mmCIF file of C-alpha atoms in Angstrom:
data_model
loop_
_atom_site.group_PDB
_atom_site.id
_atom_site.type_symbol
_atom_site.label_atom_id
_atom_site.label_comp_id
_atom_site.label_asym_id
_atom_site.label_seq_id
_atom_site.Cartn_x
_atom_site.Cartn_y
_atom_site.Cartn_z
ATOM 1 C CA MET A 1259 8.194 -17.151 -1.518
ATOM 2 C CA SER A 1260 9.306 -13.908 0.048
ATOM 3 C CA SER A 1261 5.874 -13.250 1.567
ATOM 4 C CA ARG A 1262 6.181 -9.534 0.974
ATOM 5 C CA ARG A 1263 3.246 -7.191 1.031
ATOM 6 C CA ALA A 1264 1.683 -7.160 -2.398
ATOM 7 C CA GLY A 1265 1.286 -3.388 -2.376
ATOM 8 C CA LEU A 1266 -0.561 -1.835 0.538
ATOM 9 C CA VAL A 1267 -2.496 1.117 -0.874
ATOM 10 C CA THR A 1268 -3.915 3.646 1.573
ATOM 11 C CA THR A 1269 -6.356 6.427 0.885
ATOM 12 C CA ALA A 1270 -3.568 8.981 0.647
ATOM 13 C CA LEU A 1271 -2.694 10.360 -2.765
ATOM 14 C CA VAL A 1272 0.835 9.834 -4.051
ATOM 15 C CA ALA A 1273 2.713 13.153 -4.202
ATOM 16 C CA ALA A 1274 5.045 14.059 -7.027
ATOM 17 C CA ILE A 1275 8.727 13.783 -6.256
ATOM 18 C CA ALA A 1276 10.526 17.122 -5.864
ATOM 19 C CA LEU A 1277 13.546 16.524 -8.066
ATOM 20 C CA THR A 1278 14.834 18.523 -11.032
ATOM 21 C CA ALA A 1279 14.266 16.868 -14.404
ATOM 22 C CA CYS A 1280 17.271 16.307 -16.628
ATOM 23 C CA GLY A 1281 16.185 15.468 -20.135
ATOM 24 C CA GLY A 1282 12.746 15.168 -21.662
ATOM 25 C CA GLY A 1283 10.783 11.947 -21.830
ATOM 26 C CA THR A 1284 13.454 9.672 -20.381
ATOM 27 C CA GLY A 1285 11.951 9.267 -16.926
ATOM 28 C CA ALA A 1286 15.291 10.290 -15.405
ATOM 29 C CA THR A 1287 15.656 12.914 -12.685
ATOM 30 C CA SER A 1288 18.873 14.111 -11.098
ATOM 31 C CA ASN A 1289 19.894 15.230 -7.639
ATOM 32 C CA ALA A 1290 23.494 15.958 -8.637
ATOM 33 C CA GLU A 1291 23.515 19.602 -7.526
ATOM 34 C CA ALA A 1292 21.612 19.111 -4.256
ATOM 35 C CA ALA A 1293 24.636 18.468 -2.041
ATOM 36 C CA PRO A 1294 28.429 18.639 -2.253
ATOM 37 C CA ALA A 1295 30.299 15.534 -3.334
ATOM 38 C CA ALA A 1296 31.842 13.313 -0.663
ATOM 39 C CA PRO A 1297 35.641 13.113 -0.379
ATOM 40 C CA ILE A 1298 37.268 10.196 -2.187
ATOM 41 C CA ALA A 1299 38.351 7.218 -0.074
ATOM 42 C CA PRO A 1300 42.132 6.813 0.252
ATOM 43 C CA ALA A 1301 43.512 4.747 -2.617
ATOM 44 C CA GLY A 1302 43.927 1.080 -1.723
ATOM 45 C CA GLY A 1303 42.237 1.507 1.659
ATOM 46 C CA PRO A 1304 39.370 -0.616 2.972
ATOM 47 C CA LEU A 1305 36.751 1.784 1.586
ATOM 48 C CA ASP A 1306 38.298 2.081 -1.884
ATOM 49 C CA LEU A 1307 36.319 -0.247 -4.139
ATOM 50 C CA SER A 1308 37.756 0.961 -7.430
ATOM 51 C CA GLY A 1309 39.608 -1.744 -9.314
ATOM 52 C CA VAL A 1310 38.206 -4.613 -7.219
ATOM 53 C CA CYS A 1311 34.439 -4.130 -7.665
ATOM 54 C CA PRO A 1312 32.445 -3.470 -10.827
ATOM 55 C CA ALA A 1313 32.265 0.180 -11.828
ATOM 56 C CA THR A 1314 28.590 0.032 -10.843
ATOM 57 C CA VAL A 1315 27.665 -2.195 -7.908
ATOM 58 C CA VAL A 1316 24.106 -3.283 -8.672
ATOM 59 C CA LEU A 1317 22.019 -4.208 -5.621
ATOM 60 C CA GLN A 1318 18.683 -5.985 -6.126
ATOM 61 C CA GLN A 1319 15.950 -5.854 -3.503
ATOM 62 C CA ASP A 1320 12.950 -8.169 -3.337
ATOM 63 C CA TRP A 1321 10.285 -5.491 -2.845
ATOM 64 C CA GLN A 1322 9.450 -1.826 -3.147
ATOM 65 C CA PRO A 1323 11.636 0.780 -1.381
ATOM 66 C CA GLU A 1324 11.071 0.649 2.379
ATOM 67 C CA ALA A 1325 12.993 1.167 5.601
ATOM 68 C CA GLU A 1326 13.763 -2.544 5.949
ATOM 69 C CA HIS A 1327 16.077 -1.957 2.969
ATOM 70 C CA GLY A 1328 17.698 1.084 4.521
ATOM 71 C CA ALA A 1329 21.286 -0.190 4.364
ATOM 72 C CA MET A 1330 21.211 -0.471 0.565
ATOM 73 C CA TYR A 1331 19.656 2.935 -0.001
ATOM 74 C CA SER A 1332 21.966 4.585 2.530
ATOM 75 C CA LEU A 1333 24.899 3.946 0.181
ATOM 76 C CA VAL A 1334 23.439 6.102 -2.600
ATOM 77 C CA GLY A 1335 25.486 9.305 -2.768
ATOM 78 C CA PRO A 1336 24.076 12.829 -3.108
ATOM 79 C CA ASP A 1337 24.741 12.910 -6.872
ATOM 80 C CA TYR A 1338 22.095 10.284 -7.541
ATOM 81 C CA THR A 1339 19.860 9.970 -10.590
ATOM 82 C CA VAL A 1340 16.404 8.409 -10.434
ATOM 83 C CA ASP A 1341 15.017 6.566 -13.451
ATOM 84 C CA ALA A 1342 11.256 6.327 -13.024
ATOM 85 C CA ASN A 1343 10.955 4.122 -16.115
ATOM 86 C CA THR A 1344 13.366 1.390 -15.067
ATOM 87 C CA LYS A 1345 12.555 1.982 -11.360
ATOM 88 C CA SER A 1346 16.127 2.416 -10.181
ATOM 89 C CA VAL A 1347 18.349 4.918 -8.403
ATOM 90 C CA LYS A 1348 22.050 5.313 -9.165
ATOM 91 C CA GLY A 1349 24.803 7.429 -7.662
ATOM 92 C CA SER A 1350 28.266 7.353 -6.193
ATOM 93 C CA LEU A 1351 28.631 4.605 -3.593
ATOM 94 C CA VAL A 1352 29.244 6.612 -0.448
ATOM 95 C CA THR A 1353 29.867 5.021 2.930
ATOM 96 C CA GLN A 1354 31.127 6.374 6.229
ATOM 97 C CA GLY A 1355 31.371 9.807 4.645
ATOM 98 C CA VAL A 1356 33.620 8.898 1.698
ATOM 99 C CA ASP A 1357 33.174 8.093 -1.977
ATOM 100 C CA THR A 1358 34.352 4.538 -2.640
ATOM 101 C CA GLY A 1359 35.320 5.225 -6.251
ATOM 102 C CA VAL A 1360 32.471 3.206 -7.783
ATOM 103 C CA ASP A 1361 28.774 3.786 -8.349
ATOM 104 C CA VAL A 1362 25.877 1.954 -6.746
ATOM 105 C CA GLU A 1363 22.527 1.182 -8.353
ATOM 106 C CA VAL A 1364 19.639 -0.018 -6.200
ATOM 107 C CA ARG A 1365 16.740 -1.781 -7.895
ATOM 108 C CA PRO A 1366 13.418 -2.607 -6.216
ATOM 109 C CA GLY A 1367 11.566 -5.870 -6.686
ATOM 110 C CA GLY A 1368 7.911 -6.872 -6.591
ATOM 111 C CA PRO A 1369 5.750 -5.386 -9.344
ATOM 112 C CA ASN A 1370 8.749 -3.518 -10.747
ATOM 113 C CA VAL A 1371 10.161 -6.838 -11.997
ATOM 114 C CA GLY A 1372 6.953 -8.755 -12.573
ATOM 115 C CA PHE A 1373 7.186 -10.318 -9.087
ATOM 116 C CA GLN A 1374 10.109 -12.474 -10.187
ATOM 117 C CA PRO A 1375 12.150 -13.971 -7.319
ATOM 118 C CA VAL A 1376 15.524 -12.367 -6.729
ATOM 119 C CA PRO A 1377 17.536 -15.526 -7.624
ATOM 120 C CA ALA A 1378 15.766 -15.611 -10.988
ATOM 121 C CA LEU A 1379 16.636 -11.943 -11.574
ATOM 122 C CA MET A 1380 20.266 -12.576 -10.644
ATOM 123 C CA TYR A 1381 20.539 -15.371 -13.196
ATOM 124 C CA LEU A 1382 18.813 -13.281 -15.861
ATOM 125 C CA ASP A 1383 20.961 -10.190 -15.308
ATOM 126 C CA ASP A 1384 24.674 -10.751 -14.909
ATOM 127 C CA SER A 1385 25.240 -7.183 -13.662
ATOM 128 C CA ILE A 1386 23.578 -7.796 -10.269
ATOM 129 C CA VAL A 1387 26.275 -8.093 -7.606
ATOM 130 C CA LEU A 1388 24.173 -8.644 -4.474
ATOM 131 C CA GLY A 1389 20.535 -9.639 -4.126
ATOM 132 C CA ALA A 1390 18.278 -9.865 -1.077
ATOM 133 C CA VAL A 1391 17.363 -13.572 -0.847
ATOM 134 C CA ASN A 1392 15.324 -14.954 2.052
ATOM 135 C CA THR A 1393 16.726 -18.239 3.339
ATOM 136 C CA ASP A 1394 13.594 -20.195 2.420
ATOM 137 C CA GLU A 1395 13.824 -18.770 -1.094
ATOM 138 C CA ALA A 1396 17.494 -19.773 -1.248
ATOM 139 C CA ILE A 1397 16.461 -23.324 -0.361
ATOM 140 C CA SER A 1398 13.779 -23.389 -3.055
ATOM 141 C CA SER A 1399 16.113 -22.057 -5.759
ATOM 142 C CA ALA A 1400 19.228 -24.021 -4.755
ATOM 143 C CA ALA A 1401 18.927 -26.644 -7.490
ATOM 144 C CA SER A 1402 18.456 -24.350 -10.506
ATOM 145 C CA GLN A 1403 19.547 -20.864 -9.371
ATOM 146 C CA PRO A 1404 21.888 -21.336 -6.393
ATOM 147 C CA THR A 1405 22.913 -18.333 -4.336
ATOM 148 C CA VAL A 1406 25.342 -17.873 -1.449
ATOM 149 C CA ALA A 1407 24.447 -15.433 1.312
ATOM 150 C CA VAL A 1408 27.416 -13.311 2.387
ATOM 151 C CA THR A 1409 25.958 -11.186 5.188
ATOM 152 C CA SER A 1410 22.761 -10.848 7.143
ATOM 153 C CA GLN A 1411 21.119 -7.428 7.431
ATOM 154 C CA ILE A 1412 18.054 -8.207 9.543
ATOM 155 C CA THR A 1413 18.633 -10.837 12.205
ATOM 156 C CA THR A 1414 15.077 -11.956 12.976
ATOM 157 C CA SER A 1415 12.106 -11.898 10.631
ATOM 158 C CA PRO A 1416 9.564 -9.144 11.390
ATOM 159 C CA GLN A 1417 6.820 -11.206 9.730
ATOM 160 C CA ILE A 1418 3.684 -11.446 11.879
ATOM 161 C CA LEU A 1419 0.169 -12.734 11.907
ATOM 162 C CA MET A 1420 -2.153 -9.986 13.101
ATOM 163 C CA TRP A 1421 -5.698 -9.978 14.388
ATOM 164 C CA ASP A 1422 -8.370 -7.659 15.745
ATOM 165 C CA PRO A 1423 -8.054 -7.329 19.546
ATOM 166 C CA ALA A 1424 -11.745 -6.360 19.787
ATOM 167 C CA THR A 1425 -12.786 -9.609 18.081
ATOM 168 C CA TYR A 1426 -10.342 -11.690 20.121
ATOM 169 C CA PRO A 1427 -10.004 -9.899 23.474
ATOM 170 C CA GLY A 1428 -7.198 -11.129 25.672
ATOM 171 C CA MET A 1429 -5.654 -13.295 22.952
ATOM 172 C CA THR A 1430 -1.856 -12.979 22.845
ATOM 173 C CA THR A 1431 -0.698 -15.788 20.544
ATOM 174 C CA ILE A 1432 -1.424 -17.105 17.072
ATOM 175 C CA ARG A 1433 -2.242 -20.461 18.653
ATOM 176 C CA ASP A 1434 -4.890 -18.869 20.882
ATOM 177 C CA VAL A 1435 -6.599 -17.102 17.989
ATOM 178 C CA ALA A 1436 -6.364 -20.155 15.740
ATOM 179 C CA ALA A 1437 -8.073 -22.204 18.455
ATOM 180 C CA LYS A 1438 -11.077 -19.900 17.991
ATOM 181 C CA GLY A 1439 -11.306 -21.012 14.368
ATOM 182 C CA ALA A 1440 -9.732 -17.969 12.700
ATOM 183 C CA SER A 1441 -8.429 -18.395 9.177
ATOM 184 C CA ALA A 1442 -4.756 -17.544 8.575
ATOM 185 C CA VAL A 1443 -4.615 -15.397 5.433
ATOM 186 C CA THR A 1444 -1.135 -15.430 3.840
ATOM 187 C CA SER A 1445 0.425 -15.105 0.402
ATOM 188 C CA GLY A 1446 2.329 -18.368 0.172
ATOM 189 C CA ASP A 1447 2.660 -21.968 1.292
ATOM 190 C CA VAL A 1448 5.662 -21.697 3.618
ATOM 191 C CA ILE A 1449 4.013 -19.925 6.569
ATOM 192 C CA PRO A 1450 0.864 -22.086 6.636
ATOM 193 C CA GLY A 1451 3.019 -25.167 6.066
ATOM 194 C CA LEU A 1452 5.088 -24.262 9.116
ATOM 195 C CA LEU A 1453 2.047 -23.550 11.299
ATOM 196 C CA GLU A 1454 0.337 -26.753 10.174
ATOM 197 C CA SER A 1455 3.465 -28.797 10.925
ATOM 198 C CA LYS A 1456 3.446 -27.435 14.477
ATOM 199 C CA GLY A 1457 -0.247 -28.103 14.992
ATOM 200 C CA ILE A 1458 -1.017 -24.393 15.399
ATOM 201 C CA ILE A 1459 -3.535 -24.252 12.536
ATOM 202 C CA ALA A 1460 -5.422 -26.912 10.642
ATOM 203 C CA ALA A 1461 -5.098 -27.171 6.865
ATOM 204 C CA SER A 1462 -8.715 -26.004 6.600
ATOM 205 C CA GLN A 1463 -7.722 -22.697 8.247
ATOM 206 C CA SER A 1464 -5.068 -21.872 5.660
ATOM 207 C CA ASP A 1465 -6.044 -19.199 3.148
ATOM 208 C CA THR A 1466 -3.300 -18.115 0.731
ATOM 209 C CA SER A 1467 -5.318 -15.372 -0.994
ATOM 210 C CA TYR A 1468 -3.644 -12.403 0.745
ATOM 211 C CA ASP A 1469 -3.225 -9.593 -1.796
ATOM 212 C CA GLY A 1470 -1.533 -7.028 0.395
ATOM 213 C CA THR A 1471 -4.436 -4.591 0.627
ATOM 214 C CA PRO A 1472 -6.288 -3.783 3.884
ATOM 215 C CA ALA A 1473 -9.752 -4.446 2.430
ATOM 216 C CA ARG A 1474 -10.096 -8.055 3.572
ATOM 217 C CA PHE A 1475 -8.963 -7.443 7.150
ATOM 218 C CA VAL A 1476 -11.094 -4.315 7.549
ATOM 219 C CA SER A 1477 -14.226 -6.038 6.251
ATOM 220 C CA ASP A 1478 -13.664 -9.368 8.014
ATOM 221 C CA PRO A 1479 -11.969 -8.809 11.395
ATOM 222 C CA LYS A 1480 -12.388 -12.485 12.314
ATOM 223 C CA ILE A 1481 -9.368 -13.476 10.227
ATOM 224 C CA MET A 1482 -5.666 -13.464 11.010
ATOM 225 C CA GLN A 1483 -3.548 -11.846 8.327
ATOM 226 C CA GLN A 1484 0.157 -11.713 7.586
ATOM 227 C CA GLY A 1485 2.068 -8.470 7.890
ATOM 228 C CA PHE A 1486 5.220 -6.923 9.311
ATOM 229 C CA ALA A 1487 5.749 -5.759 12.872
ATOM 230 C CA THR A 1488 7.800 -2.947 11.344
ATOM 231 C CA ALA A 1489 4.883 -1.594 9.279
ATOM 232 C CA GLU A 1490 1.321 -2.816 9.791
ATOM 233 C CA PRO A 1491 0.879 -1.742 13.441
ATOM 234 C CA TYR A 1492 1.622 1.857 12.424
ATOM 235 C CA ILE A 1493 -0.227 1.753 9.098
ATOM 236 C CA TYR A 1494 -3.465 0.319 10.434
ATOM 237 C CA GLU A 1495 -3.618 2.644 13.421
ATOM 238 C CA ASN A 1496 -2.577 5.798 11.599
ATOM 239 C CA GLU A 1497 -3.145 5.486 7.856
ATOM 240 C CA ILE A 1498 -6.089 3.145 7.217
ATOM 241 C CA ALA A 1499 -9.076 5.469 7.587
ATOM 242 C CA GLN A 1500 -11.516 2.565 7.913
ATOM 243 C CA TRP A 1501 -9.573 1.123 10.864
ATOM 244 C CA HIS A 1502 -7.655 3.782 12.849
ATOM 245 C CA ARG A 1503 -7.104 1.654 15.918
ATOM 246 C CA PRO A 1504 -4.477 -0.792 17.165
ATOM 247 C CA ILE A 1505 -4.039 -4.313 15.905
ATOM 248 C CA ALA A 1506 -2.791 -7.293 17.904
ATOM 249 C CA PHE A 1507 -0.082 -9.572 16.545
ATOM 250 C CA GLN A 1508 2.563 -12.167 17.262
ATOM 251 C CA ARG A 1509 5.913 -12.568 15.529
ATOM 252 C CA LEU A 1510 6.048 -15.672 13.367
ATOM 253 C CA ALA A 1511 9.636 -16.109 14.549
ATOM 254 C CA ASP A 1512 8.171 -17.049 17.937
ATOM 255 C CA ASP A 1513 6.506 -20.027 16.245
ATOM 256 C CA GLY A 1514 9.525 -21.228 14.289
ATOM 257 C CA TYR A 1515 9.765 -18.863 11.314
ATOM 258 C CA SER A 1516 13.499 -18.783 11.851
ATOM 259 C CA ILE A 1517 14.730 -17.756 8.402
ATOM 260 C CA TYR A 1518 17.260 -15.000 7.853
ATOM 261 C CA PRO A 1519 15.152 -12.300 6.174
ATOM 262 C CA GLU A 1520 16.664 -10.784 3.041
ATOM 263 C CA PRO A 1521 20.360 -11.555 3.638
ATOM 264 C CA LEU A 1522 22.587 -10.314 0.843
ATOM 265 C CA ALA A 1523 23.635 -13.049 -1.568
ATOM 266 C CA VAL A 1524 25.710 -13.589 -4.698
ATOM 267 C CA ARG A 1525 25.205 -16.084 -7.466
ATOM 268 C CA ALA A 1526 27.050 -19.239 -6.493
ATOM 269 C CA ASP A 1527 28.873 -19.358 -9.826
ATOM 270 C CA LYS A 1528 30.147 -15.775 -9.371
ATOM 271 C CA LEU A 1529 31.495 -16.169 -5.833
ATOM 272 C CA ASP A 1530 35.102 -16.755 -6.876
ATOM 273 C CA ALA A 1531 35.190 -13.892 -9.386
ATOM 274 C CA LEU A 1532 33.642 -11.476 -6.884
ATOM 275 C CA ARG A 1533 35.832 -12.545 -3.969
ATOM 276 C CA PRO A 1534 38.213 -9.519 -4.134
ATOM 277 C CA CYS A 1535 35.210 -7.184 -4.209
ATOM 278 C CA LEU A 1536 33.334 -8.970 -1.447
ATOM 279 C CA LYS A 1537 36.297 -8.737 0.918
ATOM 280 C CA LYS A 1538 35.736 -4.982 1.001
ATOM 281 C CA LEU A 1539 32.045 -4.719 0.120
ATOM 282 C CA VAL A 1540 30.664 -7.087 2.772
ATOM 283 C CA PRO A 1541 32.125 -5.139 5.731
ATOM 284 C CA ILE A 1542 30.737 -1.982 4.126
ATOM 285 C CA MET A 1543 27.280 -3.582 4.045
ATOM 286 C CA GLN A 1544 27.634 -4.693 7.670
ATOM 287 C CA GLN A 1545 28.476 -1.149 8.767
ATOM 288 C CA ALA A 1546 25.887 0.449 6.476
ATOM 289 C CA GLN A 1547 22.994 -1.190 8.324
ATOM 290 C CA ILE A 1548 24.336 -0.097 11.700
ATOM 291 C CA ASP A 1549 24.954 3.459 10.500
ATOM 292 C CA TYR A 1550 21.531 3.691 8.834
ATOM 293 C CA LEU A 1551 19.690 2.693 11.998
ATOM 294 C CA LYS A 1552 21.620 5.284 14.006
ATOM 295 C CA ASN A 1553 20.507 8.061 11.657
ATOM 296 C CA PRO A 1554 17.687 6.850 9.383
ATOM 297 C CA GLY A 1555 16.199 10.236 8.513
ATOM 298 C CA PRO A 1556 18.133 11.141 5.338
ATOM 299 C CA THR A 1557 17.824 7.663 3.837
ATOM 300 C CA ASN A 1558 14.142 7.450 4.759
ATOM 301 C CA LYS A 1559 13.554 10.676 2.840
ATOM 302 C CA LEU A 1560 15.195 9.144 -0.220
ATOM 303 C CA ILE A 1561 13.090 5.997 0.148
ATOM 304 C CA VAL A 1562 9.835 7.978 0.331
ATOM 305 C CA ASP A 1563 10.901 10.137 -2.631
ATOM 306 C CA LEU A 1564 11.661 7.026 -4.680
ATOM 307 C CA VAL A 1565 8.282 5.481 -3.920
ATOM 308 C CA ASN A 1566 6.624 8.682 -5.095
ATOM 309 C CA ALA A 1567 8.788 8.818 -8.230
ATOM 310 C CA TYR A 1568 8.174 5.212 -9.252
ATOM 311 C CA GLN A 1569 4.366 5.597 -9.225
ATOM 312 C CA THR A 1570 3.541 1.891 -8.980
ATOM 313 C CA GLY A 1571 0.514 2.243 -6.682
ATOM 314 C CA TRP A 1572 2.636 1.399 -3.645
ATOM 315 C CA THR A 1573 2.523 4.153 -1.033
ATOM 316 C CA TYR A 1574 4.985 4.670 1.781
ATOM 317 C CA SER A 1575 4.964 7.562 4.198
ATOM 318 C CA ALA A 1576 7.665 9.241 6.245
ATOM 319 C CA GLY A 1577 5.750 8.157 9.335
ATOM 320 C CA VAL A 1578 5.873 4.446 8.617
ATOM 321 C CA ALA A 1579 9.542 4.720 7.560
ATOM 322 C CA ALA A 1580 10.437 6.295 10.910
ATOM 323 C CA PHE A 1581 8.340 3.701 12.765
ATOM 324 C CA SER A 1582 10.055 0.863 10.917
ATOM 325 C CA ALA A 1583 13.606 2.029 11.604
ATOM 326 C CA LYS A 1584 12.791 2.422 15.295
ATOM 327 C CA ALA A 1585 10.977 -0.918 15.508
ATOM 328 C CA GLN A 1586 13.838 -2.790 13.832
ATOM 329 C CA VAL A 1587 16.028 -1.946 16.803
ATOM 330 C CA GLU A 1588 13.594 -1.623 19.706
ATOM 331 C CA GLN A 1589 11.752 -4.858 18.895
ATOM 332 C CA GLY A 1590 14.987 -6.761 18.423
ATOM 333 C CA PHE A 1591 14.765 -7.580 14.725
ATOM 334 C CA VAL A 1592 18.228 -6.167 13.978
ATOM 335 C CA THR A 1593 20.833 -7.361 16.479
ATOM 336 C CA ASN A 1594 24.300 -8.807 16.598
ATOM 337 C CA ASP A 1595 24.419 -12.515 15.838
ATOM 338 C CA PRO A 1596 23.523 -14.042 19.223
ATOM 339 C CA ALA A 1597 26.011 -16.886 18.805
ATOM 340 C CA SER A 1598 29.094 -14.798 17.988
ATOM 341 C CA GLY A 1599 28.216 -11.222 18.921
ATOM 342 C CA VAL A 1600 29.199 -10.090 15.404
ATOM 343 C CA PHE A 1601 26.762 -8.110 13.294
ATOM 344 C CA GLY A 1602 25.828 -9.744 9.998
ATOM 345 C CA LYS A 1603 27.404 -13.138 10.708
ATOM 346 C CA PHE A 1604 25.511 -16.364 10.056
ATOM 347 C CA ASP A 1605 25.150 -18.961 12.787
ATOM 348 C CA PRO A 1606 25.919 -22.431 11.322
ATOM 349 C CA ALA A 1607 23.659 -24.156 13.855
ATOM 350 C CA ARG A 1608 20.794 -21.846 12.949
ATOM 351 C CA MET A 1609 21.331 -22.432 9.237
ATOM 352 C CA GLN A 1610 21.241 -26.174 9.877
ATOM 353 C CA GLN A 1611 17.974 -25.750 11.767
ATOM 354 C CA ILE A 1612 16.438 -23.546 9.057
ATOM 355 C CA VAL A 1613 17.166 -26.044 6.320
ATOM 356 C CA GLY A 1614 16.031 -28.899 8.554
ATOM 357 C CA THR A 1615 12.711 -27.133 9.117
ATOM 358 C CA PHE A 1616 11.891 -25.603 5.749
ATOM 359 C CA GLY A 1617 13.548 -28.104 3.421
ATOM 360 C CA PRO A 1618 10.991 -30.830 4.243
ATOM 361 C CA ILE A 1619 8.108 -28.325 4.058
ATOM 362 C CA LEU A 1620 9.169 -27.172 0.596
ATOM 363 C CA LYS A 1621 9.729 -30.762 -0.487
ATOM 364 C CA SER A 1622 6.270 -31.768 0.720
ATOM 365 C CA LYS A 1623 4.763 -28.905 -1.306
ATOM 366 C CA GLY A 1624 6.599 -30.081 -4.424
ATOM 367 C CA THR A 1625 8.710 -26.917 -4.587
ATOM 368 C CA ILE A 1626 11.995 -28.838 -4.375
ATOM 369 C CA SER A 1627 12.938 -32.436 -5.017
ATOM 370 C CA ALA A 1628 15.964 -32.540 -2.699
ATOM 371 C CA VAL A 1629 16.980 -30.610 0.412
ATOM 372 C CA PRO A 1630 20.260 -28.702 -0.116
ATOM 373 C CA ASP A 1631 23.301 -28.819 2.143
ATOM 374 C CA PRO A 1632 23.018 -25.848 4.571
ATOM 375 C CA ALA A 1633 26.714 -25.037 4.113
ATOM 376 C CA SER A 1634 26.138 -24.377 0.409
ATOM 377 C CA LEU A 1635 23.734 -21.514 1.116
ATOM 378 C CA TYR A 1636 26.004 -19.096 2.988
ATOM 379 C CA THR A 1637 29.552 -18.107 3.881
ATOM 380 C CA ASN A 1638 31.092 -16.066 6.687
ATOM 381 C CA GLU A 1639 34.347 -15.701 4.742
ATOM 382 C CA PHE A 1640 33.970 -11.964 4.171
ATOM 383 C CA ILE A 1641 32.510 -10.948 7.540
ATOM 384 C CA ASP A 1642 34.524 -8.439 9.553
ATOM 385 C CA PRO A 1643 34.347 -9.818 13.128
ATOM 386 C CA THR A 1644 35.090 -6.401 14.611
ATOM 387 C CA ILE A 1645 31.824 -4.884 13.345
ATOM 388 C CA LYS A 1646 29.176 -4.956 16.050
ATOM 389 C CA MET A 1647 26.140 -2.981 17.066
ATOM 390 C CA GLY A 1648 26.876 -0.812 20.088
#
């Protein structure tokens, strides 16, 4: 449902992470002595999470470490420990230069969790505080594993369909390329269902066999293929030896893929218990994304190191991390909420539109039996309205 890359593997070899081992055979490595500890947040202040949040705030992502998840990883303090067996990183939760008094643990998704959806993981593991749950996934899981989104991190989806500009010269839209008979290769039913409903592609052009590798696109440049504007343009031009030239693409958001990508959500049945924590944690998450994008370098280094440590076959370079952080801002994927001007806030009208668009698509595919109430999928209760991108 999340339409993530299934594990783009380039020809580069994965380097070993340069961390000092602490203990034999456990898969754990420590960075505790690499940097001085951050000062402790003033007791009872807005950045003091001790006593109101769990001792370890567990954050669950839906895919491998990458720059689109920068806000989560930016909270990991310099005393972190990496567990290459469980594929997790844990350290003091540090924000705005201070230690909040609790720890944070960031867990990747995808192959690390058997490709289980984040809502399923949240209902299996009670320790997860926040999970990254795409709005269409929240709709599909609302009946059995309901979640409530508490803040957006990326405003507009960077999902794209890409094509070869040499095969389709002058083409600038998905509709134009589809009119030439190109297949749309994706990894799920939602994107083709949307494009079919708008008359952009025919059902016969839908191919849901995308496996995340570049092999199909390189060998058959007549197809369109899903990807991310924050990754594939850089990867194909700079890291795919068999391609090494630009790709053309259009954002799926331009054709109605209006979901909130990977907003942070809690289990619906834990909302009340977590309310004291969320009052402080949500504004921290709002600010963390803004701060990360202003200075992505240190967090990007951690992300690349984690990818190398986890050794799952997923590769991720410093170059694509830097490209992604820049593209998130320059291409307008991370912005203040257009309706309110507040960063991380949900627009009720947009949520109504999202459910009105994707609920019927998911129902027609047999994924859901009833379309949920949009208001049940999110809350702006914990948003700090003073937090805005500059």
